[in-house]
PDB file of C-alpha atoms in Angstrom:
ATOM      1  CA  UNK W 896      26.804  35.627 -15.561  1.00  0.00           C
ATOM      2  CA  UNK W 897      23.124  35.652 -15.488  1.00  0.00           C
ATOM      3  CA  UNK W 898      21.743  38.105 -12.771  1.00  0.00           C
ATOM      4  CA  UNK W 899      19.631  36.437 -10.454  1.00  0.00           C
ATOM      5  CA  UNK W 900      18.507  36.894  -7.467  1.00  0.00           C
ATOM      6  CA  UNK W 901      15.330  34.596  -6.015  1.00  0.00           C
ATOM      7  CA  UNK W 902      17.437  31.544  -5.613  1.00  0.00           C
ATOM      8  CA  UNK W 903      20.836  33.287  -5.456  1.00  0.00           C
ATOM      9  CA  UNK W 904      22.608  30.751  -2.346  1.00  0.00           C
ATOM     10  CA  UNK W 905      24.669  34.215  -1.848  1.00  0.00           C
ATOM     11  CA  UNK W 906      22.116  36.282  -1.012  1.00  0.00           C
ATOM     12  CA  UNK W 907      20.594  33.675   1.468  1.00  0.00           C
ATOM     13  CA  UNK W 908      23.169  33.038   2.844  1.00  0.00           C
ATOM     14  CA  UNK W 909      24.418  36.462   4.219  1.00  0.00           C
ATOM     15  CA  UNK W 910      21.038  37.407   5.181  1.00  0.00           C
ATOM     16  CA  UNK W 911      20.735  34.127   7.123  1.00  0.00           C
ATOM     17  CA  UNK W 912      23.543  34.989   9.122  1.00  0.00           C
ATOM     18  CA  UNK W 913      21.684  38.010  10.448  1.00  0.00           C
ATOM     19  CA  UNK W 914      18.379  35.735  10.930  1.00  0.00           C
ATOM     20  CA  UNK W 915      16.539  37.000   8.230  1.00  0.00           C
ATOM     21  CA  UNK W 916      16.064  36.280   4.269  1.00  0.00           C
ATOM     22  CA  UNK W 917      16.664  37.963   1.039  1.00  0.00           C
ATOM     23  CA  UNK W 918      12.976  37.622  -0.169  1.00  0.00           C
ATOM     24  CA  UNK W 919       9.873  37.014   1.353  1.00  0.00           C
ATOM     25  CA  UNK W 920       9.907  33.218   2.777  1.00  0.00           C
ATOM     26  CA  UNK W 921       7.879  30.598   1.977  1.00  0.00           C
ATOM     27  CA  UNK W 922       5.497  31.401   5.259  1.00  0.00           C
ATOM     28  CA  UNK W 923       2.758  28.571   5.029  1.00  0.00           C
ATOM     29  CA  UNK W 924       5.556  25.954   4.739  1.00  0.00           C
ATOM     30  CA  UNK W 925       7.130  27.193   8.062  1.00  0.00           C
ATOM     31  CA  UNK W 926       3.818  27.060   9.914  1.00  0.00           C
ATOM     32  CA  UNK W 927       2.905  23.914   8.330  1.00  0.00           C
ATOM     33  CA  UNK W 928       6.520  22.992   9.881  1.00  0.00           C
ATOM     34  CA  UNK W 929       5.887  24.837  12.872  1.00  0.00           C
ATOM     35  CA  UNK W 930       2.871  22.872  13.579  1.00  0.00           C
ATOM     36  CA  UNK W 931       4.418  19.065  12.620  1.00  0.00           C
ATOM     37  CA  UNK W 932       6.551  19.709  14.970  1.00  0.00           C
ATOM     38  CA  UNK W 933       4.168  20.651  18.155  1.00  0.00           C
ATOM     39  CA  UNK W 934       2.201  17.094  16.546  1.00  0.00           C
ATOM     40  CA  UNK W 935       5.181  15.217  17.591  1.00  0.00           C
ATOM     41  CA  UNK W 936       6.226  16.768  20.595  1.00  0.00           C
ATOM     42  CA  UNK W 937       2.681  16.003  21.633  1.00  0.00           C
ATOM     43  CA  UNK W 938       2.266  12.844  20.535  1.00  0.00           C
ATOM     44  CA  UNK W 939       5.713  12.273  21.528  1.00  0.00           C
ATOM     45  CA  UNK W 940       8.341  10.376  19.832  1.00  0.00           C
ATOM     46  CA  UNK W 941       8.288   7.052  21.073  1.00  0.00           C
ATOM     47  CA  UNK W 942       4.252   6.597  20.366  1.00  0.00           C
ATOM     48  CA  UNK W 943       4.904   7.954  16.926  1.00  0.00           C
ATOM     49  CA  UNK W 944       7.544   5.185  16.164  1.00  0.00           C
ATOM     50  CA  UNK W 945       5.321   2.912  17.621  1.00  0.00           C
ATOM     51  CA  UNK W 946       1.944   3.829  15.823  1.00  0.00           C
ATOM     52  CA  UNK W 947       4.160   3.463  12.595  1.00  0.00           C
ATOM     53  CA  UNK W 948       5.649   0.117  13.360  1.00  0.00           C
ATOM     54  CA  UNK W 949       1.916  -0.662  13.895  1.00  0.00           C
ATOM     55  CA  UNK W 950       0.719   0.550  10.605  1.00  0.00           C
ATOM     56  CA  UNK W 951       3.678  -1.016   9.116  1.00  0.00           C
ATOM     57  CA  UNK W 952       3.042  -4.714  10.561  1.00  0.00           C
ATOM     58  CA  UNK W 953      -0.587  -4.465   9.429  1.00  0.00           C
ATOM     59  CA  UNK W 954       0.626  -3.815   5.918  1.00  0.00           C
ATOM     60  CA  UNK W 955       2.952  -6.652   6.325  1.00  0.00           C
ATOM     61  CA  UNK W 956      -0.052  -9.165   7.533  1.00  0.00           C
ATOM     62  CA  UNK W 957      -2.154  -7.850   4.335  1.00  0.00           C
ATOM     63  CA  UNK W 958       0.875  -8.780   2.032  1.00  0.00           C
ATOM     64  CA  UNK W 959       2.468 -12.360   4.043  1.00  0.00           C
ATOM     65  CA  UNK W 960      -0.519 -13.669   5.534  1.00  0.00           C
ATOM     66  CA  UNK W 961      -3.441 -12.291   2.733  1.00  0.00           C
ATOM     67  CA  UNK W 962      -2.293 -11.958   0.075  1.00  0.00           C
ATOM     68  CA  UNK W 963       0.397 -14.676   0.100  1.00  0.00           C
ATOM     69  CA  UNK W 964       3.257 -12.804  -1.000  1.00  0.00           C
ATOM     70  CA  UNK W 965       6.139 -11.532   0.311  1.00  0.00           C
ATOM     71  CA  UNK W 966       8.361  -8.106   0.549  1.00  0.00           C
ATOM     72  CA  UNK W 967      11.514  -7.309  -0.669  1.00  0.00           C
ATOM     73  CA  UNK W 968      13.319  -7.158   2.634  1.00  0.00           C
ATOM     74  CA  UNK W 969      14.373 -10.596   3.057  1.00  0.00           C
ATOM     75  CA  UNK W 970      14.334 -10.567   6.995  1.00  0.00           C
ATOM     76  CA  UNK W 971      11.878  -8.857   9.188  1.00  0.00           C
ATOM     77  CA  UNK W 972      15.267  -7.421  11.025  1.00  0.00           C
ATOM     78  CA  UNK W 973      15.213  -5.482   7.246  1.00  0.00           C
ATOM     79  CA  UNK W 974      10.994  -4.216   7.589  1.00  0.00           C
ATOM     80  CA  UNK W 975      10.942  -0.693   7.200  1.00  0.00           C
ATOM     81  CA  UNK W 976       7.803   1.505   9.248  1.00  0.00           C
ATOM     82  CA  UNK W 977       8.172   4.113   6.247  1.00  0.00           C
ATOM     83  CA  UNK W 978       7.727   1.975   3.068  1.00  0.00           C
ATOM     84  CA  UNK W 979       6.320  -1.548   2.579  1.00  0.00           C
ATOM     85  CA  UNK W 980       7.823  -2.997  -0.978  1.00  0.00           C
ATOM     86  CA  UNK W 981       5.466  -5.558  -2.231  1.00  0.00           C
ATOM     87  CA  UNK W 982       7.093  -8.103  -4.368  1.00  0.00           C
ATOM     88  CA  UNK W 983       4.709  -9.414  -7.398  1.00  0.00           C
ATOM     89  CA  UNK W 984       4.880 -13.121  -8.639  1.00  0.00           C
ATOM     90  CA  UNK W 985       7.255 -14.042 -11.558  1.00  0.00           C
ATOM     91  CA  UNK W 986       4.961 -13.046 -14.731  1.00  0.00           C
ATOM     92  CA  UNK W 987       3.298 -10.080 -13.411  1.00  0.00           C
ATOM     93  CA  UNK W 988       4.708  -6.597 -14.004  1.00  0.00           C
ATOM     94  CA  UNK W 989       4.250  -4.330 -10.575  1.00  0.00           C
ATOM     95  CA  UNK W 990       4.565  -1.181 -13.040  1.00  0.00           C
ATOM     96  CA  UNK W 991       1.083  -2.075 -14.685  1.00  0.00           C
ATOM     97  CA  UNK W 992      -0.254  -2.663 -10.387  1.00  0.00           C
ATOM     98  CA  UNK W 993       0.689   0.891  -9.901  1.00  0.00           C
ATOM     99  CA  UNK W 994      -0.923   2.303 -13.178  1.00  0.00           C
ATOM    100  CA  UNK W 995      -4.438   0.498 -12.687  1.00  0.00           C
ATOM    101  CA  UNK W 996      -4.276   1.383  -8.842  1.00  0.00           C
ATOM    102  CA  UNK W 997      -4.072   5.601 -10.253  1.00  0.00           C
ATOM    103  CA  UNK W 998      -6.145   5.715 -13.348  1.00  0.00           C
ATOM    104  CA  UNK W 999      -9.040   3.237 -12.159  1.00  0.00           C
ATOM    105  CA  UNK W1000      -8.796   3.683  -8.449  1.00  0.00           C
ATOM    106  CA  UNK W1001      -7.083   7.197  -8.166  1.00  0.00           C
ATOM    107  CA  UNK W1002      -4.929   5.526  -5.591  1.00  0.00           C
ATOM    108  CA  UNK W1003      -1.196   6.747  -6.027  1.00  0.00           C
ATOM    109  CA  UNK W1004       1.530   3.661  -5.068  1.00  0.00           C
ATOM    110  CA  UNK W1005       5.079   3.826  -5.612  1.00  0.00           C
ATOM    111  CA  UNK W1006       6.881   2.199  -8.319  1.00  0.00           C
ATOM    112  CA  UNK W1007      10.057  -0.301  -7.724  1.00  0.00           C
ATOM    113  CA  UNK W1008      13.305   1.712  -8.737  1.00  0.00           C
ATOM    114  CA  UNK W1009      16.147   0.548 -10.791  1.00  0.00           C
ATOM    115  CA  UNK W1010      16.871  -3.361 -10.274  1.00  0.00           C
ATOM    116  CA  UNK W1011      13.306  -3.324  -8.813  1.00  0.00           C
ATOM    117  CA  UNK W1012      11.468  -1.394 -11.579  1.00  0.00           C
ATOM    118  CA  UNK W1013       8.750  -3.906 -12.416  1.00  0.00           C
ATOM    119  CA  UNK W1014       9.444  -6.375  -9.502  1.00  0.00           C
ATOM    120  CA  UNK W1015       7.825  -4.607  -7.003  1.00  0.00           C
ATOM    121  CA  UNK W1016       5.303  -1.675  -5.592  1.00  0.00           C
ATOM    122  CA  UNK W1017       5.369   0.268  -2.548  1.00  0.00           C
ATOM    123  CA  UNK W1018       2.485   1.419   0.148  1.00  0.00           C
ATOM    124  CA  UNK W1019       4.173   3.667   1.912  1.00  0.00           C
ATOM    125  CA  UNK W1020       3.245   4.050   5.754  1.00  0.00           C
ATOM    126  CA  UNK W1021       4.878   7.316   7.216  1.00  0.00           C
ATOM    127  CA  UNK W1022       3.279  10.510   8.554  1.00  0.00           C
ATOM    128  CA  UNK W1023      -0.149  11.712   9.967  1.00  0.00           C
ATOM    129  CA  UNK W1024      -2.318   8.734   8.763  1.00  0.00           C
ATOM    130  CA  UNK W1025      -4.048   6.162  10.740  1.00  0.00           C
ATOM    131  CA  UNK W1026      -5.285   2.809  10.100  1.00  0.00           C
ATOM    132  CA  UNK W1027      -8.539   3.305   7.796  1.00  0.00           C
ATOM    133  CA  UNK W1028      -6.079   5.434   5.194  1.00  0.00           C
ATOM    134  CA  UNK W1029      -3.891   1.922   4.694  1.00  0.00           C
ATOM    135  CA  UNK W1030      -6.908   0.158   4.687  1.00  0.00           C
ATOM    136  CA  UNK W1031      -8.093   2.286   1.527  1.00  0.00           C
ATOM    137  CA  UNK W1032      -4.332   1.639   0.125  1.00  0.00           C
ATOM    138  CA  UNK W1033      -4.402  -2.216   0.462  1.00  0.00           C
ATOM    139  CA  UNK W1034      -7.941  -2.442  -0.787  1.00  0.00           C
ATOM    140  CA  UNK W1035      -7.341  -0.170  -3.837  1.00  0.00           C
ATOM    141  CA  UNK W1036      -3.960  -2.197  -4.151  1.00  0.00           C
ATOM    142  CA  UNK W1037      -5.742  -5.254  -4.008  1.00  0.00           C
ATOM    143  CA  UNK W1038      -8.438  -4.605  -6.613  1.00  0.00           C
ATOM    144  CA  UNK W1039      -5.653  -3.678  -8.684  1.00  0.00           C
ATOM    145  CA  UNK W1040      -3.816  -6.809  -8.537  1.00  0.00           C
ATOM    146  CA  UNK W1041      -6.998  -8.362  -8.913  1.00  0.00           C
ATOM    147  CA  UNK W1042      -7.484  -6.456 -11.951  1.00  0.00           C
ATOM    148  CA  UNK W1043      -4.945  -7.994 -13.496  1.00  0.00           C
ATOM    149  CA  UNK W1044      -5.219 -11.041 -13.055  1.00  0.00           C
ATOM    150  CA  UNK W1045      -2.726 -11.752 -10.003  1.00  0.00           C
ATOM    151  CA  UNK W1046      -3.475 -14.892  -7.747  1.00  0.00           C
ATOM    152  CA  UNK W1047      -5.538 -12.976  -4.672  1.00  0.00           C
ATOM    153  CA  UNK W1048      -8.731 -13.656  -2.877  1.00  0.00           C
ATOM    154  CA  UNK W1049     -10.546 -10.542  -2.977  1.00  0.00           C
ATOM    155  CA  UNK W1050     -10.539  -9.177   0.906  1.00  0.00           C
ATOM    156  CA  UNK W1051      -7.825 -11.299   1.668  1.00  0.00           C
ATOM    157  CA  UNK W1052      -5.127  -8.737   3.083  1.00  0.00           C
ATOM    158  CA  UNK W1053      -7.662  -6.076   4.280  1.00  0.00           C
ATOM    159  CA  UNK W1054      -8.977  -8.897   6.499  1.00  0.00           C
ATOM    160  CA  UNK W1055      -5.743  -9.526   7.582  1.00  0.00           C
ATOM    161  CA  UNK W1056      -4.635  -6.384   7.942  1.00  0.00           C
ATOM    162  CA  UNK W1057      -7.987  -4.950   9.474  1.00  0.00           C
ATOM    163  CA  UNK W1058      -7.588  -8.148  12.070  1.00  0.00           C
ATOM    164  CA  UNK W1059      -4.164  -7.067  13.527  1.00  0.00           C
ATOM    165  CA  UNK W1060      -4.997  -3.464  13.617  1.00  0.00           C
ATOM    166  CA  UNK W1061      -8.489  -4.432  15.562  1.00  0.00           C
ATOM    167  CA  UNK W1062      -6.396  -6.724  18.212  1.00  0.00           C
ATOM    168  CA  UNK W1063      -3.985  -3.996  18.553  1.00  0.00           C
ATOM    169  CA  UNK W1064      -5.486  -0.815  18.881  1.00  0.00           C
ATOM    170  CA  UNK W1065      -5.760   1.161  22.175  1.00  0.00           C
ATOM    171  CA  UNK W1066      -8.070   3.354  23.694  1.00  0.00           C
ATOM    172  CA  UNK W1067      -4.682   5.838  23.707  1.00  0.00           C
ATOM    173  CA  UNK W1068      -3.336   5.836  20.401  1.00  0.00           C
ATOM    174  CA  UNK W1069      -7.815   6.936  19.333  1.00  0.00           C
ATOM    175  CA  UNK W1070      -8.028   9.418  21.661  1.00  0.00           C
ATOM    176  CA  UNK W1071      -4.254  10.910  20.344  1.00  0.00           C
ATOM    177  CA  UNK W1072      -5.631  10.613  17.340  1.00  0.00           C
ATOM    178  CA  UNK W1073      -9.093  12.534  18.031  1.00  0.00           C
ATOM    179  CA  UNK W1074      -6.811  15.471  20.225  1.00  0.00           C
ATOM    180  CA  UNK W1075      -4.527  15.893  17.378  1.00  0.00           C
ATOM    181  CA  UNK W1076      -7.723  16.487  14.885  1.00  0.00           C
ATOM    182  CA  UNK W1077      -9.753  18.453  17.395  1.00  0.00           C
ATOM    183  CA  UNK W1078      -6.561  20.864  17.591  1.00  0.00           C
ATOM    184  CA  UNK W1079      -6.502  21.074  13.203  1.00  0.00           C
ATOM    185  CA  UNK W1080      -9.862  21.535  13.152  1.00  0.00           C
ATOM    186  CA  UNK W1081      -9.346  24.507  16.005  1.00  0.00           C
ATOM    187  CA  UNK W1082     -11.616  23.446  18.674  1.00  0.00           C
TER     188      UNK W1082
END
């Protein structure tokens, strides 16, 4: 019974029908959507799966072959290119990985939800990043874990993930990357 009208799904509705909307639109969101989309057309979609299954299998090196430890997909047929979810050995709580990682680090990891809440943390590997940002992630992660005490050689999954990403990395996917800045920084 409460008049409303900013978020009134009536309003926005009829005026969508005619193209337009009942307020004034949220116009940096729509160019910031405008432009993510001319990234991928340009980048095109099959290098921008790739790139992420990339990232994603460096993260995966860092956590299996570095640090010793292993995800909570069972099966690599299961490995996500969005979200790595690191599993933490019995007697370690992933929560407390997380917190140290923000407050001492400022380096924001996800939490493990519901069955997982405490069993696990997630680096997440999706979007406009490239292989120096997950770099930052895994060795804030790792200093973390190291932090509190879990069972890590210090470097061990940046080396491993820094030695995948250095065998694997084309002249192409730098000089998408350096076309794609060059274009947000307007040159």
């Amino acid at each position: 019974k409460c008049t409303r009208c900013f978020f009134d799904f009536g309003d926005m509705i009829k005026n969508n029908d005619n193209g337009y909307f009942p307020y004034t639109p949220a116009t940096t969101l729509m160019r910031g959507l405008q432009e993510s989309i001319v990234m991928l057309e340009e980048e095109g979609l099959e290098n921008v799966f790739s790139r992420h299954n990339r990232l994603a299998e460096g993260v995966r090196r860092a956590v299996i072959d570095g640090w010793g430890f292993s995800l909570c997909a069972k099966e690599p047929k299961w490995y996500s290119d969005t979200v790595s979810a690191i599993r933490v050995p019995e007697g370690y709580d992933a929560n407390e990985v997380v917190q140290i990682a923000y407050h001492r680090y400022g380096l924001s990891l996800g939490v493990g939800l519901n069955v997982l809440a405490g069993k696990v943390f997630r680096i997440g590997h999706l979007g406009w990043l490239n292989e120096l940002m997950l770099m930052q992630a895994l060795a804030g992660a790792e200093m973390a874990m190291r932090d509190l005490g879990l069972p890590i050689e210090a470097g061990s999954g940046v080396a491993a993930a820094e030695e995948y990403y250095r065998q694997t990395a084309t002249l192409t996917s730098l000089e998408q990357g350096d076309e794609a800045l060059k274009r947000a920084a307007g040159k």
